[in-house]
JSON list of N, CA and C in Angstrom, two decimals:
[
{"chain": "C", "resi": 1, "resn": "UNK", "atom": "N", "xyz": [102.13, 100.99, 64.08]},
{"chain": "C", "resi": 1, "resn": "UNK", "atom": "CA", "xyz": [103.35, 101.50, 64.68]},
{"chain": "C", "resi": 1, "resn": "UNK", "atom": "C", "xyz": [104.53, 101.02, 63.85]},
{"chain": "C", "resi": 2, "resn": "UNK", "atom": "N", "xyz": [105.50, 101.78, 63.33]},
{"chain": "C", "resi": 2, "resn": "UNK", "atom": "CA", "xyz": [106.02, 101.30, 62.62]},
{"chain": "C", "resi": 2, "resn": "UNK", "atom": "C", "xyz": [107.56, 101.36, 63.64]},
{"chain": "C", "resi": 3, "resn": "UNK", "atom": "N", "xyz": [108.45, 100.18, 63.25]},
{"chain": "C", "resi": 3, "resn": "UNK", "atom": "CA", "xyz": [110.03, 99.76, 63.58]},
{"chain": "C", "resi": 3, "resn": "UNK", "atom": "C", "xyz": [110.65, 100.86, 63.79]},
{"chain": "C", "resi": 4, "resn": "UNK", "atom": "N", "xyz": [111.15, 101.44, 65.15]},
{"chain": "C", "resi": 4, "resn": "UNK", "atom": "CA", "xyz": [112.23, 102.54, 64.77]},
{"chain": "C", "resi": 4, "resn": "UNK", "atom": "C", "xyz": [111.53, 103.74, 64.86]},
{"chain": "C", "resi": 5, "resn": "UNK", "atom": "N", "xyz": [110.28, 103.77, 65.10]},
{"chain": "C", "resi": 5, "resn": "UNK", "atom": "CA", "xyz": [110.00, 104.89, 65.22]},
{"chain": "C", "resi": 5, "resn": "UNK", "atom": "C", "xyz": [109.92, 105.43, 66.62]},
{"chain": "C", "resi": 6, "resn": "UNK", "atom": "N", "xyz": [109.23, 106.97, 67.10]},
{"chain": "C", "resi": 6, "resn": "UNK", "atom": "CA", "xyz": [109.92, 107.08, 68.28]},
{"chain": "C", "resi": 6, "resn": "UNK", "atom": "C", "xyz": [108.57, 106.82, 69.13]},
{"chain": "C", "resi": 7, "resn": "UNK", "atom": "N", "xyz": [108.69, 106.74, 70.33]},
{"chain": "C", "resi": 7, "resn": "UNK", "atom": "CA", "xyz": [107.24, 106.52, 71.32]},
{"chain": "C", "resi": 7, "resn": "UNK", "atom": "C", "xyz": [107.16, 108.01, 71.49]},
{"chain": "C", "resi": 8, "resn": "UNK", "atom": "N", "xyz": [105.99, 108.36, 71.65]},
{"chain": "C", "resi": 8, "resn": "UNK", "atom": "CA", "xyz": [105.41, 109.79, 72.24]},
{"chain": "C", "resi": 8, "resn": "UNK", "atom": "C", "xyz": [104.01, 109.78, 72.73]},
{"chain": "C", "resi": 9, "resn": "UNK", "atom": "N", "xyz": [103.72, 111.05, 73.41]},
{"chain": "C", "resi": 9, "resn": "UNK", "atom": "CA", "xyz": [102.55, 111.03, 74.58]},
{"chain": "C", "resi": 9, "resn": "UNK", "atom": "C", "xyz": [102.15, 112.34, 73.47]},
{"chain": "C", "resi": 10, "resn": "UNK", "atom": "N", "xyz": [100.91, 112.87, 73.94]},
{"chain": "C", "resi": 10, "resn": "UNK", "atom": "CA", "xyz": [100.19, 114.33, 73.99]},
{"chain": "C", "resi": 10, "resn": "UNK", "atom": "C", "xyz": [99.82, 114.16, 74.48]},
{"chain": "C", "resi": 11, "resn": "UNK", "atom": "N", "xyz": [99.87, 115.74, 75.59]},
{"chain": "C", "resi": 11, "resn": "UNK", "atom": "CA", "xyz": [99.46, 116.01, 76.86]},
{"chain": "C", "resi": 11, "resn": "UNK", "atom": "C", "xyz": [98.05, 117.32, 77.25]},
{"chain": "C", "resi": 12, "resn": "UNK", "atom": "N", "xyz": [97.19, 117.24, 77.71]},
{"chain": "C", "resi": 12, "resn": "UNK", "atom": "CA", "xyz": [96.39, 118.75, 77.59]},
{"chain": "C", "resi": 12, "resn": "UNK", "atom": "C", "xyz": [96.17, 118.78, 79.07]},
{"chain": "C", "resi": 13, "resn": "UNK", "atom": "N", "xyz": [96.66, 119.76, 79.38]},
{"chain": "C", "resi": 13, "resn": "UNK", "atom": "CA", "xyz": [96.68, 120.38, 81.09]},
{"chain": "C", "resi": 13, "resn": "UNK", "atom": "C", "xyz": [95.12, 120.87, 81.10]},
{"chain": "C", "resi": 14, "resn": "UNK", "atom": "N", "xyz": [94.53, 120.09, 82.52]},
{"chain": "C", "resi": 14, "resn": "UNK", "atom": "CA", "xyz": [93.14, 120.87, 82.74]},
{"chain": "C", "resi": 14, "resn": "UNK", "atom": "C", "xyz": [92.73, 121.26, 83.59]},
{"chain": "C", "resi": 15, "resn": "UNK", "atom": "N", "xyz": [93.31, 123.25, 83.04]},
{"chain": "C", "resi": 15, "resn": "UNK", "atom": "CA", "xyz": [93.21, 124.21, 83.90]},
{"chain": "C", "resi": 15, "resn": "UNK", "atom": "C", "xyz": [91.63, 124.68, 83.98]},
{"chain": "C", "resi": 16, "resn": "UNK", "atom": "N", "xyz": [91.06, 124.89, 85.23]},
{"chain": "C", "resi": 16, "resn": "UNK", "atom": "CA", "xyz": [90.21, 125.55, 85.41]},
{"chain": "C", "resi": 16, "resn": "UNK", "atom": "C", "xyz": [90.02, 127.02, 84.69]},
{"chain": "C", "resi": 17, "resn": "UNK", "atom": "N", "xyz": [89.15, 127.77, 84.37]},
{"chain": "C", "resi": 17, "resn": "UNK", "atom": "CA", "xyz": [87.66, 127.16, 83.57]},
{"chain": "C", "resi": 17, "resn": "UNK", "atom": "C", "xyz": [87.75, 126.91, 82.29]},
{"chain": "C", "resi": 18, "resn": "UNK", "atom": "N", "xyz": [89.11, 126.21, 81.63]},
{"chain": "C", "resi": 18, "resn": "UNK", "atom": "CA", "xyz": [88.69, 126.38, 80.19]},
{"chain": "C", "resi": 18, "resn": "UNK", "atom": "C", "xyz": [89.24, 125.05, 79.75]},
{"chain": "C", "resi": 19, "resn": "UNK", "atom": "N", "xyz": [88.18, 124.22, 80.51]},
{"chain": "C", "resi": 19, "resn": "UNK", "atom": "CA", "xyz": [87.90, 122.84, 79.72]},
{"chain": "C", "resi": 19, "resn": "UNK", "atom": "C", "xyz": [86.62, 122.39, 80.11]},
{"chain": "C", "resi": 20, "resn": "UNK", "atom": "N", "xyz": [86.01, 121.69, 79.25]},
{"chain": "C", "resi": 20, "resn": "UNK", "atom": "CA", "xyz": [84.73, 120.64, 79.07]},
{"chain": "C", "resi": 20, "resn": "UNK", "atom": "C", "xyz": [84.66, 120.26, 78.09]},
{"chain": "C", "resi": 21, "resn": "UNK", "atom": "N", "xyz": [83.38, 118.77, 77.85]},
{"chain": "C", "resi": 21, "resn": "UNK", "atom": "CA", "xyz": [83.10, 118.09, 77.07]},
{"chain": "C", "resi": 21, "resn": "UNK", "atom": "C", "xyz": [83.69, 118.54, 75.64]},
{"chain": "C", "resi": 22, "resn": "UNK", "atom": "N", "xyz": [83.27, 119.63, 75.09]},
{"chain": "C", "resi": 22, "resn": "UNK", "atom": "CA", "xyz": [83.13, 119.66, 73.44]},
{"chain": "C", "resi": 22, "resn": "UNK", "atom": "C", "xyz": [84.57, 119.97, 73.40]},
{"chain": "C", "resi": 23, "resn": "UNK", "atom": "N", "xyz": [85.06, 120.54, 74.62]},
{"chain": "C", "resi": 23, "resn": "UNK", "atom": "CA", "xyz": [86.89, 120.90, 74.35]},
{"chain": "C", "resi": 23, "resn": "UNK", "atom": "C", "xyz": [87.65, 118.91, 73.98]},
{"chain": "C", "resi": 24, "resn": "UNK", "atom": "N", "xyz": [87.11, 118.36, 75.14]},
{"chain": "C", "resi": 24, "resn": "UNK", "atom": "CA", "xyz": [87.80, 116.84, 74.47]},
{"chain": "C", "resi": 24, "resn": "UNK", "atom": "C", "xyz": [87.41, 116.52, 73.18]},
{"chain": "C", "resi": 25, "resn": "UNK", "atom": "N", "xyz": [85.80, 116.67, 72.88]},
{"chain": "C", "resi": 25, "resn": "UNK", "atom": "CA", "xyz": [86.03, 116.22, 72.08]},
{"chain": "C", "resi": 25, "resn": "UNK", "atom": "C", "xyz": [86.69, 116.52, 70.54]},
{"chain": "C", "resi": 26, "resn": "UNK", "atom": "N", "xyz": [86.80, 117.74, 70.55]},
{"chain": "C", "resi": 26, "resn": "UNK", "atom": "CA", "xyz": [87.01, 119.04, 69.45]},
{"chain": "C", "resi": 26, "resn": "UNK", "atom": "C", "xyz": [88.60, 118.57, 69.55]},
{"chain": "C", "resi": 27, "resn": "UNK", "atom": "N", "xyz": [90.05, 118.52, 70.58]},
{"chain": "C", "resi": 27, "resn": "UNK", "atom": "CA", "xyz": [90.74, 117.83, 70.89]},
{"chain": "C", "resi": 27, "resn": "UNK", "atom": "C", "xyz": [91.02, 116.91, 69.99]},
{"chain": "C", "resi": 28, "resn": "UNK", "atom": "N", "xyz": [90.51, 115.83, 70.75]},
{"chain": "C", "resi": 28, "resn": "UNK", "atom": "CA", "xyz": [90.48, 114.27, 69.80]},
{"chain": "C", "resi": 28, "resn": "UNK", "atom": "C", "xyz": [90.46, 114.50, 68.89]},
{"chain": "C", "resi": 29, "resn": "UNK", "atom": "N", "xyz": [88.89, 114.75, 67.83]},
{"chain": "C", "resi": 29, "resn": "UNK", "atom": "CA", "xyz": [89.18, 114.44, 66.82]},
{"chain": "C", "resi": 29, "resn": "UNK", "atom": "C", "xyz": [90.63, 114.57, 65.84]},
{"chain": "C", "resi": 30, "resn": "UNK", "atom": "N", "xyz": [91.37, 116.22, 66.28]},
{"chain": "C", "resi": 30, "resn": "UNK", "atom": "CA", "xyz": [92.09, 116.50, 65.79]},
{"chain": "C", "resi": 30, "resn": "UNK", "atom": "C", "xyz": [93.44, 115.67, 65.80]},
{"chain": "C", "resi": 31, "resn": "UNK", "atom": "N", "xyz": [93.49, 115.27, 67.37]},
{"chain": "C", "resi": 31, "resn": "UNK", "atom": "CA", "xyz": [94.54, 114.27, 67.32]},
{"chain": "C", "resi": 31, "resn": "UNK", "atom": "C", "xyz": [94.25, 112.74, 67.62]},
{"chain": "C", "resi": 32, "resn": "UNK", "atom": "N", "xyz": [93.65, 112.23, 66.85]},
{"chain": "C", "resi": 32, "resn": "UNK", "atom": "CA", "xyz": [93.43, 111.16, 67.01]},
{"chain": "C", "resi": 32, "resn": "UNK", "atom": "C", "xyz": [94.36, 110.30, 66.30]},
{"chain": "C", "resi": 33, "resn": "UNK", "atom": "N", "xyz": [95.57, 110.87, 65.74]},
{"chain": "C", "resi": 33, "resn": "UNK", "atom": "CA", "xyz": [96.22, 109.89, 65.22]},
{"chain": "C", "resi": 33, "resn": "UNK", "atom": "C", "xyz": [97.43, 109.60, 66.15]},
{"chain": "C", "resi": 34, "resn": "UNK", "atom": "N", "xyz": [97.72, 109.77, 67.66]},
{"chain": "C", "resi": 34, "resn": "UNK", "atom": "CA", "xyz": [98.10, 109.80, 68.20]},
{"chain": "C", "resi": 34, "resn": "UNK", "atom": "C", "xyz": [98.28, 108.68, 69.31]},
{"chain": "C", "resi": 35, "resn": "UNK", "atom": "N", "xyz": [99.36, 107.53, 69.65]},
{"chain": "C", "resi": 35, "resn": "UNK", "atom": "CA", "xyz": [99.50, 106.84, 70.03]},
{"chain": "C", "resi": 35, "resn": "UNK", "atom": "C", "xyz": [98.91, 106.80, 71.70]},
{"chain": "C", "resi": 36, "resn": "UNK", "atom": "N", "xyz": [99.19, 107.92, 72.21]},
{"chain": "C", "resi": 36, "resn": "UNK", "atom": "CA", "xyz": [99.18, 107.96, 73.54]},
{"chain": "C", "resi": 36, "resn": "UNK", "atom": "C", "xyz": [98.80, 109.51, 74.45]},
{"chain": "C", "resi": 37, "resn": "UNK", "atom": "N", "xyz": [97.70, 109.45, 74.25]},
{"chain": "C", "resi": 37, "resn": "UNK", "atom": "CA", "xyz": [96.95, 110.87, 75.04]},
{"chain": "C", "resi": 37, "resn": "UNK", "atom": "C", "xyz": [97.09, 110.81, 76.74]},
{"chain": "C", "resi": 38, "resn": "UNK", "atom": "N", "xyz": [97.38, 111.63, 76.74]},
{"chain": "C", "resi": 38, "resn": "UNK", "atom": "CA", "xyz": [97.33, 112.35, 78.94]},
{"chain": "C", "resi": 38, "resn": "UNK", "atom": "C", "xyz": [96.51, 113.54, 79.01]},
{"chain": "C", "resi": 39, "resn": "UNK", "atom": "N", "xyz": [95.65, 113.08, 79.64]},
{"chain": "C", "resi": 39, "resn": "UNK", "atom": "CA", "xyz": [94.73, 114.60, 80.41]},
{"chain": "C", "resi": 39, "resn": "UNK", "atom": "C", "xyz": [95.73, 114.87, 82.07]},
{"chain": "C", "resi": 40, "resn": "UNK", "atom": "N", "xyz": [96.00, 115.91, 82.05]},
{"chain": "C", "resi": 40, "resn": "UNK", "atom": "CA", "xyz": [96.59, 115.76, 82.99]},
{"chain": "C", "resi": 40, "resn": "UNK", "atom": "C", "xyz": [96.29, 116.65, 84.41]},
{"chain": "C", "resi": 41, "resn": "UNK", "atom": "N", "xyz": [96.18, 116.81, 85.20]},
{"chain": "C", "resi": 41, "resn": "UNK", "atom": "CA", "xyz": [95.53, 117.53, 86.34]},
{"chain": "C", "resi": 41, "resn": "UNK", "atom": "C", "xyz": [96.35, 118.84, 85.93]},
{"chain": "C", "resi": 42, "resn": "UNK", "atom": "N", "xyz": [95.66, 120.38, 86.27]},
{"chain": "C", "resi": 42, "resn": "UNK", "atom": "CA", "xyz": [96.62, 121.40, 86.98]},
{"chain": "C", "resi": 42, "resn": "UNK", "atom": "C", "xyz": [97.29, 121.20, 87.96]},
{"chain": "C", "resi": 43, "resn": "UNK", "atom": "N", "xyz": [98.27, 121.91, 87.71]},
{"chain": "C", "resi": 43, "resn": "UNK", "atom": "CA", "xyz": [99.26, 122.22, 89.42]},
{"chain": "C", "resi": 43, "resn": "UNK", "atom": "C", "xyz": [99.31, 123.57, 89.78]},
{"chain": "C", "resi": 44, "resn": "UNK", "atom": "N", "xyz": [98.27, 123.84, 90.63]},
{"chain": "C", "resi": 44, "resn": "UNK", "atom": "CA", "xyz": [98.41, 125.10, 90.91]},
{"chain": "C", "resi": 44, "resn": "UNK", "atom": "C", "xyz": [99.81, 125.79, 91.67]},
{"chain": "C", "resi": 45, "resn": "UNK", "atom": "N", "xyz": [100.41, 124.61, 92.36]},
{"chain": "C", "resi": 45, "resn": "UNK", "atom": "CA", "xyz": [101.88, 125.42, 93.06]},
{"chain": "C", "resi": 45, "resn": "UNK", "atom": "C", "xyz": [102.79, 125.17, 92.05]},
{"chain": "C", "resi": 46, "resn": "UNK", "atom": "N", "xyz": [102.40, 125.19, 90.70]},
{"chain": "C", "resi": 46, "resn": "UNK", "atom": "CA", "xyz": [103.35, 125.31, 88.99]},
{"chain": "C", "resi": 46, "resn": "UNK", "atom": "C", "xyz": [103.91, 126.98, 88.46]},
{"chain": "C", "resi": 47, "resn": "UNK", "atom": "N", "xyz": [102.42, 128.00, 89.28]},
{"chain": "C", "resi": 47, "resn": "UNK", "atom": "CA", "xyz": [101.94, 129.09, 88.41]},
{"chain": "C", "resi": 47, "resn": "UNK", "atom": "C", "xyz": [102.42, 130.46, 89.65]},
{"chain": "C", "resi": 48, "resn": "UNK", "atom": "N", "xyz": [103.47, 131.13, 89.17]},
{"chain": "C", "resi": 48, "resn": "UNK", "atom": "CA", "xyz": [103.63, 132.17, 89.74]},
{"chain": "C", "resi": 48, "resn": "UNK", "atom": "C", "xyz": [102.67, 132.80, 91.10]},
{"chain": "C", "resi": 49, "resn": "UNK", "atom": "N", "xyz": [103.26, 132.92, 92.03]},
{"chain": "C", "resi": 49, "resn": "UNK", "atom": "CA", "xyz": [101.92, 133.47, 93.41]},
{"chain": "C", "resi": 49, "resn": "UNK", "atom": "C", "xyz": [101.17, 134.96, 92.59]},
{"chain": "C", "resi": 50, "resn": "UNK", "atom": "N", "xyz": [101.98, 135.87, 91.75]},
{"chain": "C", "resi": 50, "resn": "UNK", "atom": "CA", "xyz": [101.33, 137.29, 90.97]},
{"chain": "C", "resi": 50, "resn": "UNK", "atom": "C", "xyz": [100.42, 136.81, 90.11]},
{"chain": "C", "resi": 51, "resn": "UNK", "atom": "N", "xyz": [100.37, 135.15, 89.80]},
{"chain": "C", "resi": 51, "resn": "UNK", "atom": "CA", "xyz": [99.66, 135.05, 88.24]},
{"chain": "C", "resi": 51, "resn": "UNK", "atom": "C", "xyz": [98.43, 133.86, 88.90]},
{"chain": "C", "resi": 52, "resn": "UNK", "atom": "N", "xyz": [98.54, 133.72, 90.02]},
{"chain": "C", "resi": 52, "resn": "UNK", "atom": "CA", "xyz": [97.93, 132.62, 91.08]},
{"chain": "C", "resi": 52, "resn": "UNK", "atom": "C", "xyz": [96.32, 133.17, 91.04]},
{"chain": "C", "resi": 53, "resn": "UNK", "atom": "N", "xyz": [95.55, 132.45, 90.67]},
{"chain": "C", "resi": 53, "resn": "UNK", "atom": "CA", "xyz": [93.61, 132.75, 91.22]},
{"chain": "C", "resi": 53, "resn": "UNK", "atom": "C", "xyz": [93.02, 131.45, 91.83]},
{"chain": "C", "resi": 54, "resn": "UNK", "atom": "N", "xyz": [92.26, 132.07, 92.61]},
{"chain": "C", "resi": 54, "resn": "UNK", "atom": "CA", "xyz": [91.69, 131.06, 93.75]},
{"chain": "C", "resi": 54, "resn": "UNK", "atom": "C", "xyz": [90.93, 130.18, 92.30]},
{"chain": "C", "resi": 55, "resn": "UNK", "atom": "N", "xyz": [91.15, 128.78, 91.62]},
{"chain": "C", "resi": 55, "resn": "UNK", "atom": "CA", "xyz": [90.29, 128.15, 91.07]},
{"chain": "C", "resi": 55, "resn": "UNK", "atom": "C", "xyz": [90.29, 126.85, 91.95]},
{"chain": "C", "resi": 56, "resn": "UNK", "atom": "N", "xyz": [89.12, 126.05, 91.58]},
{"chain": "C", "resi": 56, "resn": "UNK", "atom": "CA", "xyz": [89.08, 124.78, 92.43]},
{"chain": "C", "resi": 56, "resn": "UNK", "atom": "C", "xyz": [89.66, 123.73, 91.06]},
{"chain": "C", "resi": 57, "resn": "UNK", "atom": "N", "xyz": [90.30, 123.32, 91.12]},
{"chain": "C", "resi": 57, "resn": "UNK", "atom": "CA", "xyz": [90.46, 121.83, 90.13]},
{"chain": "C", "resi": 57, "resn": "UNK", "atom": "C", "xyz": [89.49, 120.79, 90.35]},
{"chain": "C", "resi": 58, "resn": "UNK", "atom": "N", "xyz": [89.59, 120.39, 88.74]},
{"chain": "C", "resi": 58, "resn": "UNK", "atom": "CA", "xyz": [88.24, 119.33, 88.01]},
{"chain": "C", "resi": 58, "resn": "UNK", "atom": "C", "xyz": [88.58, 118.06, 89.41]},
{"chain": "C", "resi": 59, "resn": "UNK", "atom": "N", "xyz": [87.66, 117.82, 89.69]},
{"chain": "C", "resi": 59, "resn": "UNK", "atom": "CA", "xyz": [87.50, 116.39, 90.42]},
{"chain": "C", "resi": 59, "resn": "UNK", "atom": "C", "xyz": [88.14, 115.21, 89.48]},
{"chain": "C", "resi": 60, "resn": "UNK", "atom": "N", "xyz": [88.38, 114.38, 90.00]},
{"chain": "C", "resi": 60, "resn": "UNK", "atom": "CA", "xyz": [89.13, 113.17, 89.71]},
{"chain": "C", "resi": 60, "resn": "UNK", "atom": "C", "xyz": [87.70, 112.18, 88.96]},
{"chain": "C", "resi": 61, "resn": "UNK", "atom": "N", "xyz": [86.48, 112.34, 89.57]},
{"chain": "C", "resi": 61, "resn": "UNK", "atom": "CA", "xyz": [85.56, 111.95, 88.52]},
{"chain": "C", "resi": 61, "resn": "UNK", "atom": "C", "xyz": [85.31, 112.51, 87.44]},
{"chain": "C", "resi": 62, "resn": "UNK", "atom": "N", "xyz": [85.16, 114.20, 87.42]},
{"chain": "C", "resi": 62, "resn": "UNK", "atom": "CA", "xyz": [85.20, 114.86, 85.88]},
{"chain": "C", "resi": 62, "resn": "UNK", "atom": "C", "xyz": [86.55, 114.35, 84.79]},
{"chain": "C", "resi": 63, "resn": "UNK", "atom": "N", "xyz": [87.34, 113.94, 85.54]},
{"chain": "C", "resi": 63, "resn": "UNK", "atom": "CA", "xyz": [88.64, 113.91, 84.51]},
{"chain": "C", "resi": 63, "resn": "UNK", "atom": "C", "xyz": [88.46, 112.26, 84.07]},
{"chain": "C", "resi": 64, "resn": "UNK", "atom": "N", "xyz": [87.92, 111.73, 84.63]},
{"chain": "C", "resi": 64, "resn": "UNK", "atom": "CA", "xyz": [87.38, 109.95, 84.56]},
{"chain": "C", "resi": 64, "resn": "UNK", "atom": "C", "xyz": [86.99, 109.98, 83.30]},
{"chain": "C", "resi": 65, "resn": "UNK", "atom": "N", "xyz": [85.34, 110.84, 83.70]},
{"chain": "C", "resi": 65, "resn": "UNK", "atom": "CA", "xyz": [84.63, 111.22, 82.52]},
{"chain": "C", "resi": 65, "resn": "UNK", "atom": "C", "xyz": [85.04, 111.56, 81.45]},
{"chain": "C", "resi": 66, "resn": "UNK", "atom": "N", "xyz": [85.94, 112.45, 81.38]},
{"chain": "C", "resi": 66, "resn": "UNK", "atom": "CA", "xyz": [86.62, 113.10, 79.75]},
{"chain": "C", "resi": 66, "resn": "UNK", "atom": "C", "xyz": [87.44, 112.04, 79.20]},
{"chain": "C", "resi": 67, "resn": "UNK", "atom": "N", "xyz": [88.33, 111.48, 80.39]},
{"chain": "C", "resi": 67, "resn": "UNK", "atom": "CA", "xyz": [89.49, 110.13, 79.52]},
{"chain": "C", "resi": 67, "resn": "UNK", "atom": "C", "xyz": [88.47, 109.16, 78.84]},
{"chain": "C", "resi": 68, "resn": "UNK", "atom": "N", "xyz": [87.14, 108.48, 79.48]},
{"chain": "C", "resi": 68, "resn": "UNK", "atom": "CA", "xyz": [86.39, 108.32, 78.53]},
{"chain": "C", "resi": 68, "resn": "UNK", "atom": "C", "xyz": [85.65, 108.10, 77.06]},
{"chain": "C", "resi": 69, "resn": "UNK", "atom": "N", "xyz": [85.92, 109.30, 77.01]},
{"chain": "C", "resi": 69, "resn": "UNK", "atom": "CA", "xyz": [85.01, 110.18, 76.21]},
{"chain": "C", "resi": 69, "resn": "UNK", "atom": "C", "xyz": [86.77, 110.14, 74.91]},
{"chain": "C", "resi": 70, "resn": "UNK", "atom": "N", "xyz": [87.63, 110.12, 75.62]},
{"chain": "C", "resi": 70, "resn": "UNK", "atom": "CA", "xyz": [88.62, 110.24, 74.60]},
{"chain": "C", "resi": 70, "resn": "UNK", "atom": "C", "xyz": [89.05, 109.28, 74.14]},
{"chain": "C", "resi": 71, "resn": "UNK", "atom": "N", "xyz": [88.91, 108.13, 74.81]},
{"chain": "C", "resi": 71, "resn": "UNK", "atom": "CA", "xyz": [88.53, 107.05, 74.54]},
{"chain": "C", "resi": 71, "resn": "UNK", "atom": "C", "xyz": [88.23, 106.56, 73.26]},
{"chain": "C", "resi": 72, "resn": "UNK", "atom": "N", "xyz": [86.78, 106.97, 73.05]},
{"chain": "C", "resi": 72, "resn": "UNK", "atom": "CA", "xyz": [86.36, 107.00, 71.71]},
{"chain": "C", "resi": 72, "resn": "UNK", "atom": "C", "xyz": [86.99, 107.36, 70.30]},
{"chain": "C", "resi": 73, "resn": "UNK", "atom": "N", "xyz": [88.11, 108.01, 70.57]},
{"chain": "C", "resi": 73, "resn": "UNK", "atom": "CA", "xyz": [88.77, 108.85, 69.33]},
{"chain": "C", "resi": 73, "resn": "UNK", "atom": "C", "xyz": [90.26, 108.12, 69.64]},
{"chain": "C", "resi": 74, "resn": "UNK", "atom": "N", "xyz": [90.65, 107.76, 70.77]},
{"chain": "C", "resi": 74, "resn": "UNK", "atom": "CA", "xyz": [92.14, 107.59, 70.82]},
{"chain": "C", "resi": 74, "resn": "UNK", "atom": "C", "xyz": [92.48, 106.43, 71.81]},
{"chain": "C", "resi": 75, "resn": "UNK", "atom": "N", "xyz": [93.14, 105.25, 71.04]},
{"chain": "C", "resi": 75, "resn": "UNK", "atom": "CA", "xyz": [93.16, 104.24, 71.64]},
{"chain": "C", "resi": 75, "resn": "UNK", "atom": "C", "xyz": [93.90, 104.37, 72.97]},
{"chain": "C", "resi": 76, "resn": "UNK", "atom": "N", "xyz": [94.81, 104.50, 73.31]},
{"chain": "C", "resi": 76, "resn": "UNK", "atom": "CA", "xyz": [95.06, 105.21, 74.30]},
{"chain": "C", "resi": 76, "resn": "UNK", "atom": "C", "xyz": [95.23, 106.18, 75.61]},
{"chain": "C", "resi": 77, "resn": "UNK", "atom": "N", "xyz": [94.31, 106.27, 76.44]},
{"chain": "C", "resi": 77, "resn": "UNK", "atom": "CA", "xyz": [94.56, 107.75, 77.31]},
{"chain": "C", "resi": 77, "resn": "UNK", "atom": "C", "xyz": [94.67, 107.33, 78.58]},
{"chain": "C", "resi": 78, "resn": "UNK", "atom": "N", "xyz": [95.79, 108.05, 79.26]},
{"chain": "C", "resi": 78, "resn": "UNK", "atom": "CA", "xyz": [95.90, 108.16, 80.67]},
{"chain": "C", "resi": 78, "resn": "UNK", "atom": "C", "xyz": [95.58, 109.51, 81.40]},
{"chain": "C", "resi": 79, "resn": "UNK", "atom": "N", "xyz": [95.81, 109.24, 82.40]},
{"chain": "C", "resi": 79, "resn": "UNK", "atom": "CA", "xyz": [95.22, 110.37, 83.79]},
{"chain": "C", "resi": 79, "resn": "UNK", "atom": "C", "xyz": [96.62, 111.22, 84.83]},
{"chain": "C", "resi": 80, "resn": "UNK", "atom": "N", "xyz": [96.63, 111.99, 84.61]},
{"chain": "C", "resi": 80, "resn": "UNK", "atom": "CA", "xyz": [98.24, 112.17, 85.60]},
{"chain": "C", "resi": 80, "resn": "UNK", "atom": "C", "xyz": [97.50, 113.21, 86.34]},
{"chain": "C", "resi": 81, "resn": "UNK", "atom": "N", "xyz": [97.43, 112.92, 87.99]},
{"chain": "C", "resi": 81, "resn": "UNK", "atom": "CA", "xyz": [97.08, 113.85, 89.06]},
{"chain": "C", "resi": 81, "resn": "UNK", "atom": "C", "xyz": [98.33, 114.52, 89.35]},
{"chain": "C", "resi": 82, "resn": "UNK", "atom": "N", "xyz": [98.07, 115.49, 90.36]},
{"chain": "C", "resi": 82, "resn": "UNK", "atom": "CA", "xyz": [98.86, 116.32, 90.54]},
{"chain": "C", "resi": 82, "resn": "UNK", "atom": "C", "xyz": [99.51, 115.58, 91.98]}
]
């Protein structure tokens, strides 16, 4: 970390159905030079009621699992629920 430089996060929203395993890890590798990763829950009351579909959001253990897993690639990762 160098003096003066600025703090920053990357964030990947995980919307139902288009995340799993090989998505983190495919992810990571790419940014692994990155101080501070967030997986962060969907918000479904975020998304227009016209653009709205009945999905269920990842359980709080699937998202355990992936911070994990990101783990491995990025010293850093947090969890932000909705």
């Amino acid at each position: 970390y160098q003096q003066g430089a600025v703090d920053y996060e990357l964030r990947t929203t995980l919307a139902p159905p288009y995340f799993c395993e090989e998505a983190i890890k495919s992810i990571c590798r790419e940014i692994s030079f990155t101080p501070h990763y967030v997986l962060q829950q969907f918000n479904p009351k975020a998304v227009r009621k016209e653009d709205k579909k009945e999905e269920t959001l990842y359980s709080i253990e699937e998202i355990r699992a992936w911070a994990e897993i990101a783990r491995k690639y990025i010293k850093r990762v947090s969890i932000r629920e909705v």
